[in-house]
mmCIF file of C-alpha atoms in Angstrom:
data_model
loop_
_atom_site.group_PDB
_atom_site.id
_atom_site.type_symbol
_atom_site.label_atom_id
_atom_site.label_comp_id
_atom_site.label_asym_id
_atom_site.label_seq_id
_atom_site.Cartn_x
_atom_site.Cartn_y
_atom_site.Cartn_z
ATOM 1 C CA UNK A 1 126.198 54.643 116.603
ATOM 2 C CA UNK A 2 123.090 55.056 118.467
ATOM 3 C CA UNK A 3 124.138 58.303 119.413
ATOM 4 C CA UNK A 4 124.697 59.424 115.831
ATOM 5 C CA UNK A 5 120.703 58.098 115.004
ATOM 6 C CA UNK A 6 118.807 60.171 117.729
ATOM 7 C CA UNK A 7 121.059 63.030 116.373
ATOM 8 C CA UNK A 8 119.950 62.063 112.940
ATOM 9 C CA UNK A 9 116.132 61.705 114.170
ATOM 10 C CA UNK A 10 116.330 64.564 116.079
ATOM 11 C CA UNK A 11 116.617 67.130 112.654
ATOM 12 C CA UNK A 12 114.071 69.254 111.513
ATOM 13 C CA UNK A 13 114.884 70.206 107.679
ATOM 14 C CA UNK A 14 112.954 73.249 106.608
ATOM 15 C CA UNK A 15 112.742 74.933 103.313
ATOM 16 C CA UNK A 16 111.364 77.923 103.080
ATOM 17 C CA UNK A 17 110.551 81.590 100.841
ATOM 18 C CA UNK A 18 114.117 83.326 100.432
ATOM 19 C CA UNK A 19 112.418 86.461 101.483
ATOM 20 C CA UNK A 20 112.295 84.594 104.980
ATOM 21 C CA UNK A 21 115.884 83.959 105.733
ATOM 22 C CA UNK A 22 117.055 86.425 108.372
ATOM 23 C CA UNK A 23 113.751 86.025 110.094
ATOM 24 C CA UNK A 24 113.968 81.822 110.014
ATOM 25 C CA UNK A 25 118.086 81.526 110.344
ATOM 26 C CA UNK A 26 117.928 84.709 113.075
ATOM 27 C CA UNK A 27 114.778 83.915 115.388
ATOM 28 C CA UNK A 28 112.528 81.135 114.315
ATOM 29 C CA UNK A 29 115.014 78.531 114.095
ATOM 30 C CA UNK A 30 116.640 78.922 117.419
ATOM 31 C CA UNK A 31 113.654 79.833 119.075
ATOM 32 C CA UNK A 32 112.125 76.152 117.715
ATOM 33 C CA UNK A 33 115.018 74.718 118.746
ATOM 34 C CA UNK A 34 115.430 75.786 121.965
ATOM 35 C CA UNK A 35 112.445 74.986 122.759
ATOM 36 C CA UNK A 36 111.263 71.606 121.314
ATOM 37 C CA UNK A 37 114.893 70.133 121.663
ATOM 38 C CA UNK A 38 115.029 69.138 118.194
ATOM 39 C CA UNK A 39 117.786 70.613 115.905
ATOM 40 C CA UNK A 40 116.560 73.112 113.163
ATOM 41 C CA UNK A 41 118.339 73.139 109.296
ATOM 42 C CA UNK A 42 117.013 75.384 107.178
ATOM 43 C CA UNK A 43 117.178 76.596 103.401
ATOM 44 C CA UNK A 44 115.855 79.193 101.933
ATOM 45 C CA UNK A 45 115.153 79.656 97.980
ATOM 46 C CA UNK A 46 112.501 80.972 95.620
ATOM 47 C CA UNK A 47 109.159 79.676 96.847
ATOM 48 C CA UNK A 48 108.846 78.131 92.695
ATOM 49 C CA UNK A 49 112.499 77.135 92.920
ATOM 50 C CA UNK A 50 111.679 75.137 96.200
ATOM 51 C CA UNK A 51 108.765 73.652 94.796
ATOM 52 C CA UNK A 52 110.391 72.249 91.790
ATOM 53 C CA UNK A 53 113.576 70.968 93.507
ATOM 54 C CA UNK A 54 111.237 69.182 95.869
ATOM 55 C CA UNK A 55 108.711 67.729 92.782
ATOM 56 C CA UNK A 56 112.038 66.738 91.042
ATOM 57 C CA UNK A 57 113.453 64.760 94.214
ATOM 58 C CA UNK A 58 116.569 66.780 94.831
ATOM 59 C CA UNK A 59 115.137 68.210 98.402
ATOM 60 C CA UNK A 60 113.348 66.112 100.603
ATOM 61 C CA UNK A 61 112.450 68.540 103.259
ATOM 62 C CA UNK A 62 110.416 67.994 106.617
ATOM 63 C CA UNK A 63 108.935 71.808 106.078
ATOM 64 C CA UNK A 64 107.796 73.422 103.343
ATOM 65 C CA UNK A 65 107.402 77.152 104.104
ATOM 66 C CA UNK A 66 105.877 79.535 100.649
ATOM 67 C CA UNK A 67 104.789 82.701 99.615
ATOM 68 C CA UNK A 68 101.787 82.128 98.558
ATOM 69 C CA UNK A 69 100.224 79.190 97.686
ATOM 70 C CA UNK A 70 100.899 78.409 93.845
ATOM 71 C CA UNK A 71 104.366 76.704 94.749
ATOM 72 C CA UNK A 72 102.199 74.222 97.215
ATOM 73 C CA UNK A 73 99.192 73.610 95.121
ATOM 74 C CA UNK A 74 101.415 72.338 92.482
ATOM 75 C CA UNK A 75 102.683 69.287 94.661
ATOM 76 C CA UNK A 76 99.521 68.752 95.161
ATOM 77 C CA UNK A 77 98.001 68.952 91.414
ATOM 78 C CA UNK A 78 100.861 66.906 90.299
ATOM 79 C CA UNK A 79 99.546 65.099 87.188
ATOM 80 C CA UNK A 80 102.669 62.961 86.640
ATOM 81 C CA UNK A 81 103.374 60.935 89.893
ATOM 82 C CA UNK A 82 101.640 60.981 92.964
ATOM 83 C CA UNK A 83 100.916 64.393 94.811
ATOM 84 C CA UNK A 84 103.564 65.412 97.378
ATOM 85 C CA UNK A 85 101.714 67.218 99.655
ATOM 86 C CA UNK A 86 98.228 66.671 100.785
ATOM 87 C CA UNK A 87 97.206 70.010 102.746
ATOM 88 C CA UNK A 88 98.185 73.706 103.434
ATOM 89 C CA UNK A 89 97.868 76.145 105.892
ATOM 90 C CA UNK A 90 97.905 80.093 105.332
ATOM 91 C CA UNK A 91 99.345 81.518 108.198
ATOM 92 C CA UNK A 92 100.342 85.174 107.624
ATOM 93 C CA UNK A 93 100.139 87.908 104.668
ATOM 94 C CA UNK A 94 102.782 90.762 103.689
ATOM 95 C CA UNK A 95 102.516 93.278 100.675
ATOM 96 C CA UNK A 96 105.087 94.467 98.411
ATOM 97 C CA UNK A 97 107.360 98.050 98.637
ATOM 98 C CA UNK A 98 110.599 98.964 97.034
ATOM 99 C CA UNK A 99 113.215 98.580 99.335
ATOM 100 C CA UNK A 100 116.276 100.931 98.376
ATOM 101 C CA UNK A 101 119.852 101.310 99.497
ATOM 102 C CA UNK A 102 121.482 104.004 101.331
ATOM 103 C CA UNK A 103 124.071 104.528 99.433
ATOM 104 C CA UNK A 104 122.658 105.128 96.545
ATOM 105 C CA UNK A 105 122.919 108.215 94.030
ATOM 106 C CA UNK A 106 118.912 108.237 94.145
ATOM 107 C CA UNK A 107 118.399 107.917 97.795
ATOM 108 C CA UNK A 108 117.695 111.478 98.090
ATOM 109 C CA UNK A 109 115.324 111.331 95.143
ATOM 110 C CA UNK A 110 114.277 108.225 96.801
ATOM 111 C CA UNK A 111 113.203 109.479 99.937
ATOM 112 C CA UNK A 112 110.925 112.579 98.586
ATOM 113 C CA UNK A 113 108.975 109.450 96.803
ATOM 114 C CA UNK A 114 109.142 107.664 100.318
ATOM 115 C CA UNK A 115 107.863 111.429 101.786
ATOM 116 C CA UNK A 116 105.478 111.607 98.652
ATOM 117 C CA UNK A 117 106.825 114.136 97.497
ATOM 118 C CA UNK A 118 107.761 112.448 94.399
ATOM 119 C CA UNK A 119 105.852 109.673 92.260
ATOM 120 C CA UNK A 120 108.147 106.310 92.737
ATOM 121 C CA UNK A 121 107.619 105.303 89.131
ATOM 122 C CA UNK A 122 109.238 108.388 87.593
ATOM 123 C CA UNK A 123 112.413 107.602 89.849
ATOM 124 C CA UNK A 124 112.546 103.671 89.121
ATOM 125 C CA UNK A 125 111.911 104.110 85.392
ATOM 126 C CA UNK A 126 115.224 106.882 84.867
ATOM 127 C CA UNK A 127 117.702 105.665 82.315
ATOM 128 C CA UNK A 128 120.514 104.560 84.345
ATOM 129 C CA UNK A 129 118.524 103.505 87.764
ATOM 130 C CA UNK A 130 119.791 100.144 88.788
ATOM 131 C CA UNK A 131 116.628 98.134 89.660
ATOM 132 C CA UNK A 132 117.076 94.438 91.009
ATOM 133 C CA UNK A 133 113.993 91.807 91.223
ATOM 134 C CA UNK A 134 113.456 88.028 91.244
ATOM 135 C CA UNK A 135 113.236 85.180 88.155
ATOM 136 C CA UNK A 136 109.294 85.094 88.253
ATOM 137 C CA UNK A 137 109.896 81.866 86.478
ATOM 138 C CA UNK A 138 111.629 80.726 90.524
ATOM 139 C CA UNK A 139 109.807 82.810 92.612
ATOM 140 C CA UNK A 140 106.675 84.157 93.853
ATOM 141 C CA UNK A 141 108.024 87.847 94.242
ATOM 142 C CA UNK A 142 109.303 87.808 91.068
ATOM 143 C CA UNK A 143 105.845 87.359 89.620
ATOM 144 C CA UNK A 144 104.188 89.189 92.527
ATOM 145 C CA UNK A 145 106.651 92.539 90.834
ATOM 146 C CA UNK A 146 104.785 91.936 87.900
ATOM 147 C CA UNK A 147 101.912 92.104 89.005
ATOM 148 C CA UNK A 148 102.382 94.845 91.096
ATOM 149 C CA UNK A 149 103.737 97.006 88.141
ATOM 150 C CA UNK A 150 100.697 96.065 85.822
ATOM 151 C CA UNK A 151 98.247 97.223 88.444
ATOM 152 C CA UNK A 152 100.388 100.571 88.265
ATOM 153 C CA UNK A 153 99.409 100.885 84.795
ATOM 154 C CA UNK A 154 95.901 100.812 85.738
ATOM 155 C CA UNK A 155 95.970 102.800 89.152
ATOM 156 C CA UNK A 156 97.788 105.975 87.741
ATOM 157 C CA UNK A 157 96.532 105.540 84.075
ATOM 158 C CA UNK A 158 99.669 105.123 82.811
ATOM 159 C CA UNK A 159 100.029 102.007 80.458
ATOM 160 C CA UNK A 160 104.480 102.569 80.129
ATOM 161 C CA UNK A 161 105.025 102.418 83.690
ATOM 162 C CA UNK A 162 105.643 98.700 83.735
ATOM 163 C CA UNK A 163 107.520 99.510 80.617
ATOM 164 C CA UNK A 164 109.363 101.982 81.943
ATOM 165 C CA UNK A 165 110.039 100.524 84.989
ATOM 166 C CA UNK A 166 110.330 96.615 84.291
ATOM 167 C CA UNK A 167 111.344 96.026 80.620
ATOM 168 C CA UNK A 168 110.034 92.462 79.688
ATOM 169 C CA UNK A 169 109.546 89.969 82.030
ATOM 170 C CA UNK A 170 112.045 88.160 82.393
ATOM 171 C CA UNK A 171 115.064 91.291 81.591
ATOM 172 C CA UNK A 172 118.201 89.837 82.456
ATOM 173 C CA UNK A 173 119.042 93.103 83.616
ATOM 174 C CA UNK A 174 117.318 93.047 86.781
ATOM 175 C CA UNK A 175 116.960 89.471 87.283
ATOM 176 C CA UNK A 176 118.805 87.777 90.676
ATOM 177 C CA UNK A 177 119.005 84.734 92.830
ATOM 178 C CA UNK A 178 116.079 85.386 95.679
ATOM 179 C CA UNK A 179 119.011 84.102 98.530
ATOM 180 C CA UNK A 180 121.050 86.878 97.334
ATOM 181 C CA UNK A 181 119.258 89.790 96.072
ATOM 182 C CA UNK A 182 119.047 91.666 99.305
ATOM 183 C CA UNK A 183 122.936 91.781 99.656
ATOM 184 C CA UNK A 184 123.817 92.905 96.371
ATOM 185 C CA UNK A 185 121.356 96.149 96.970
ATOM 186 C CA UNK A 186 123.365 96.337 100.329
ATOM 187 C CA UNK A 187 126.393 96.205 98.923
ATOM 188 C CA UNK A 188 125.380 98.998 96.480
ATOM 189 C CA UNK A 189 125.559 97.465 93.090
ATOM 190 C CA UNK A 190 121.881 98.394 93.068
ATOM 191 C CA UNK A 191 119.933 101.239 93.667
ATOM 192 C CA UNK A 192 116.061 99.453 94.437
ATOM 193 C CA UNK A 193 114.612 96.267 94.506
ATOM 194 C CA UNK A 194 111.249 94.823 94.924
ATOM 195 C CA UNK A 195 111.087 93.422 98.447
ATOM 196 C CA UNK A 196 108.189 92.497 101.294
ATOM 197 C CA UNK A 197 107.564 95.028 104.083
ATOM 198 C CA UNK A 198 108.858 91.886 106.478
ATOM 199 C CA UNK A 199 111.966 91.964 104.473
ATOM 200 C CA UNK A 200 112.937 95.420 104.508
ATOM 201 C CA UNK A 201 112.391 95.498 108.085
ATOM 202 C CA UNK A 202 114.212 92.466 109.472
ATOM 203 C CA UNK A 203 117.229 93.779 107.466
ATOM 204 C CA UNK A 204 116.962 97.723 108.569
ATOM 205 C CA UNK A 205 116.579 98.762 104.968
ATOM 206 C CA UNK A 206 114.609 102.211 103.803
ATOM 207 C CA UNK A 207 111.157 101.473 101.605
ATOM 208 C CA UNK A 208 108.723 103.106 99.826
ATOM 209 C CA UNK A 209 104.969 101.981 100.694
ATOM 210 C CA UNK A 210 103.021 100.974 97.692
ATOM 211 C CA UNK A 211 99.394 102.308 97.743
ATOM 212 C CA UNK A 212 97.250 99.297 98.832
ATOM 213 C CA UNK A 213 95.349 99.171 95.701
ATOM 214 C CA UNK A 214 98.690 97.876 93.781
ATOM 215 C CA UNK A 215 100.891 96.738 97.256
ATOM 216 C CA UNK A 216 99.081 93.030 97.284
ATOM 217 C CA UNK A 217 98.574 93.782 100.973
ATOM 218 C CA UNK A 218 94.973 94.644 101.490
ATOM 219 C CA UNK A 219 92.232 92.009 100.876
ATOM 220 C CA UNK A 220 89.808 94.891 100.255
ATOM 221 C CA UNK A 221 91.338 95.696 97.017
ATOM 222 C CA UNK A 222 90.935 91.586 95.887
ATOM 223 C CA UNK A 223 89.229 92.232 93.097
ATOM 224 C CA UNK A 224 91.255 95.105 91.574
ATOM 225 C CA UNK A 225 94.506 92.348 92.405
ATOM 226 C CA UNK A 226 92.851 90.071 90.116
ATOM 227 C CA UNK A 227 92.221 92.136 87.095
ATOM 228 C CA UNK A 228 96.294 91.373 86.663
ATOM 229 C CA UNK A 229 98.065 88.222 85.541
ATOM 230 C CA UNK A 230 101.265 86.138 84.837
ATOM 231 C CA UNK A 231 101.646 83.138 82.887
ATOM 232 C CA UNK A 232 104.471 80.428 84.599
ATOM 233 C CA UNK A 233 105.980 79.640 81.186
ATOM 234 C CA UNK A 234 107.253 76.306 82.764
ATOM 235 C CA UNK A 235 103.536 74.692 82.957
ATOM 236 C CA UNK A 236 101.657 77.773 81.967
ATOM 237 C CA UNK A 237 99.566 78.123 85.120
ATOM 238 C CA UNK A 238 97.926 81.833 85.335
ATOM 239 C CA UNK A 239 98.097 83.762 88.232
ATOM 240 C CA UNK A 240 95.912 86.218 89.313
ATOM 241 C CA UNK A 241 96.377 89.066 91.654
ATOM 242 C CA UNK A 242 95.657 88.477 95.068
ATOM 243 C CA UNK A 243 96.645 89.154 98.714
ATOM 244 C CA UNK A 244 99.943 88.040 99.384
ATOM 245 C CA UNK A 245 99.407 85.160 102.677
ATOM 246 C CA UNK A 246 102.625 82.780 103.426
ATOM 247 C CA UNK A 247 101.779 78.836 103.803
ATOM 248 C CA UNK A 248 103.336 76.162 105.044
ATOM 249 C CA UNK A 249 102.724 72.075 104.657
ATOM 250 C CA UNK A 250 104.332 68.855 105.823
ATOM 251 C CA UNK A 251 105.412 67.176 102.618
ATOM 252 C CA UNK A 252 105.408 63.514 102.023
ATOM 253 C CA UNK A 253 108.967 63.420 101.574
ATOM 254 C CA UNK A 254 109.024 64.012 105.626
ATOM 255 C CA UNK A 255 111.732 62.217 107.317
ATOM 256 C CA UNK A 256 110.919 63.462 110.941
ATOM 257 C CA UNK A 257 107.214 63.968 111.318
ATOM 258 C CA UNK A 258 106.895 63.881 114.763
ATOM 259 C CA UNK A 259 109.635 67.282 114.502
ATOM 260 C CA UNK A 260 107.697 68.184 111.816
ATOM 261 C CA UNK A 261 104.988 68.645 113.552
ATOM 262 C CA UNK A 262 106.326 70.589 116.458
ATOM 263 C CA UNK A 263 108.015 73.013 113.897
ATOM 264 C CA UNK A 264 104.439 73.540 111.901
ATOM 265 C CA UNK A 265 102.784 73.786 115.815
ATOM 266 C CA UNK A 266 105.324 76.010 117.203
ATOM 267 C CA UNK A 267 105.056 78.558 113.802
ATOM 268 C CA UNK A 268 101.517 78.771 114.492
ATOM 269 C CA UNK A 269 101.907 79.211 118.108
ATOM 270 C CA UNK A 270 101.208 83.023 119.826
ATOM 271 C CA UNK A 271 105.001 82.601 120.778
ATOM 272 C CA UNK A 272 105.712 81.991 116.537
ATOM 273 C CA UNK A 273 103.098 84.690 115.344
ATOM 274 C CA UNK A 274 104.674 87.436 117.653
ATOM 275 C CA UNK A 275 107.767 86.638 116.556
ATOM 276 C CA UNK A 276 106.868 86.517 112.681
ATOM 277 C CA UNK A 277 104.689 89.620 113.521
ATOM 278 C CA UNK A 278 107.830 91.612 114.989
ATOM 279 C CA UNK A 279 109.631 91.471 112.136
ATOM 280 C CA UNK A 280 107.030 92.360 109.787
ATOM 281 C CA UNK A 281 104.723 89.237 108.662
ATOM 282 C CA UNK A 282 101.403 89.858 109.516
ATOM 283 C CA UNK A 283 99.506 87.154 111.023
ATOM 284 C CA UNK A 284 96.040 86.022 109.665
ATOM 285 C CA UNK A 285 93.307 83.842 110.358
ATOM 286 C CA UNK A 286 95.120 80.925 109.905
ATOM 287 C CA UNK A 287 92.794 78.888 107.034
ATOM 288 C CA UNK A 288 93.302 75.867 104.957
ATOM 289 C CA UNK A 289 93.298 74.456 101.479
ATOM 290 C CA UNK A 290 93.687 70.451 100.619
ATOM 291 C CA UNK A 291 92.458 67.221 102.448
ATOM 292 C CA UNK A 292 91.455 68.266 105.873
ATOM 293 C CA UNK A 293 91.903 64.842 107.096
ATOM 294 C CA UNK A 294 95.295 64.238 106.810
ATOM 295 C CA UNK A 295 95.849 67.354 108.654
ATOM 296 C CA UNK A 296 97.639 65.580 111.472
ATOM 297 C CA UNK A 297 95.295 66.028 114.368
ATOM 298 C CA UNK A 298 97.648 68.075 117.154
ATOM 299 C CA UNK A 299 97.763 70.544 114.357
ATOM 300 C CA UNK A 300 94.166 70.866 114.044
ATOM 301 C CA UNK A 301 93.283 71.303 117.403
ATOM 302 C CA UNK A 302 96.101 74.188 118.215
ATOM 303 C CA UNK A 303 94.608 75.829 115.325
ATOM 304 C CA UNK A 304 90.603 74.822 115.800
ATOM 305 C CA UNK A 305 90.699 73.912 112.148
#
């Protein structure tokens, strides 16, 4: 019995951004658990998805791990019930690209637009190109897409090429699961999907880079990312354009803090940011949003906050 406690006490549960999966189920999670001792579980969903599972009391996670920060700052802007999370940390940035498959009819089409040879948009946006994204409704990529495509329209003064490319919103068409999106374009039942750089690159998959003005990537181009928007239709919060950055948080609904806090200490760690950095998250200036106090206080020292 006592045995079966410490075992119980000694589990980390992490939830974190879908897009994250090979990187946290490959390499963070051993790596954490191999060397803090304590015994990593994670689960990864739509960053929205996650947050609304965890507001709803169905997950009761340790770690909560987004893209961006909209998912967080709703726990914490909860006008219902008590906030769930207090704080958050930015901790690294990516930008968005159109991952594609090798087996598909278009690859060769594909990779002139990779070369530059050929605009991306006029490829994505042919009749029978199968194009795979996220519910932006779930998750931040989803709605990140959008955003991407409506800066498009401004970049290359073209107003159709979301049209073209997209449909509406939400198309059914093109909508899938975040956990499983990758392996349906890798089993070839689509030709390209929007992905992160970190993404295509953990998984080995070809991509076509975005120019920074529309890729979400470059914190020069801030202001252009904000001249774009999406409404969440489930509490009709706006979001602007901006830099991509990935957050994490301790939640309230922590069972193990202590392991909590070695996860959140060990992510931020120059062993975690080489790690993230490897397979294609950028680190940042690690910054914060939230009440600074309840920050617990081994976290703000390793990161001089």
């Amino acid at each position: 019995m006592n045995g079966t406690t410490i075992a119980k006490e000694g589990k980390v549960f992490v939830m974190y951004a879908g897009s994250l999966v090979r990187i946290f189920e490959d390499v963070i999670g051993p790596a954490f658990q191999k060397e803090s001792g304590y015994k990593y579980l994670g689960e990864g969903k739509g960053s929205v998805q996650v947050s609304n599972l965890i507001k709803d009391g169905f997950r009761t996670p340790d770690i909560f791990v987004s893209a961006g920060d909209v998912p967080v700052v709703r726990l914490m802007n909860t006008t219902t019930s008590p906030p769930i999370v207090d704080w958050l940390l930015k901790f690294g940035s990516a930008e968005i690209v159109i991952a594609y498959s090798s087996t598909s009819p278009y690859f060769n089409e594909l990779e002139k637009s990779r070369n530059g040879e050929t605009p991306w948009y006029d490829i994505l946006s042919q009749e029978d190109f199968r194009f795979g994204r996220t519910d932006p409704e779930l998750d931040p990529k989803g709605y990140y897409g959008i955003l991407t495509a409506n800066l498009a329209n401004e970049y290359y003064n073209d107003p159709s090429i979301k049209e073209r490319i997209l449909g509406e919103d939400r198309n059914p068409k093109q909508i899938f699961p975040e956990e499983t999106l990758k392996t349906v374009l890798e089993t070839g039942q689509l030709d390209a999907i929007t992905a992160y750089k970190h993404e295509a690159i953990s998984r080995g998959l070809p991509y076509i880079t975005l120019p920074n003005e529309i890729n979400l990537g470059d914190p020069t181009y801030s202001d252009f990312y904000k001249t774009a928007n999406y409404t969440l239709k489930s509490d009709q919060k706006i979001i602007h354009g901006e830099p991509v950055e990935f957050s994490i948080t301790i939640p309230k609904t922590v069972k193990n803090e202590d392991g909590a806090i070695s996860f959140v200490n060990f992510l931020l760690s120059v062993n975690g940011s080489q790690l993230l950095e490897s397979h294609g998250l950028n680190p940042t200036n690690i910054t914060y949003e939230g009440d600074v106090d309840n920050i617990p206080q081994s976290i703000k020292e390793a990161t001089k906050i």
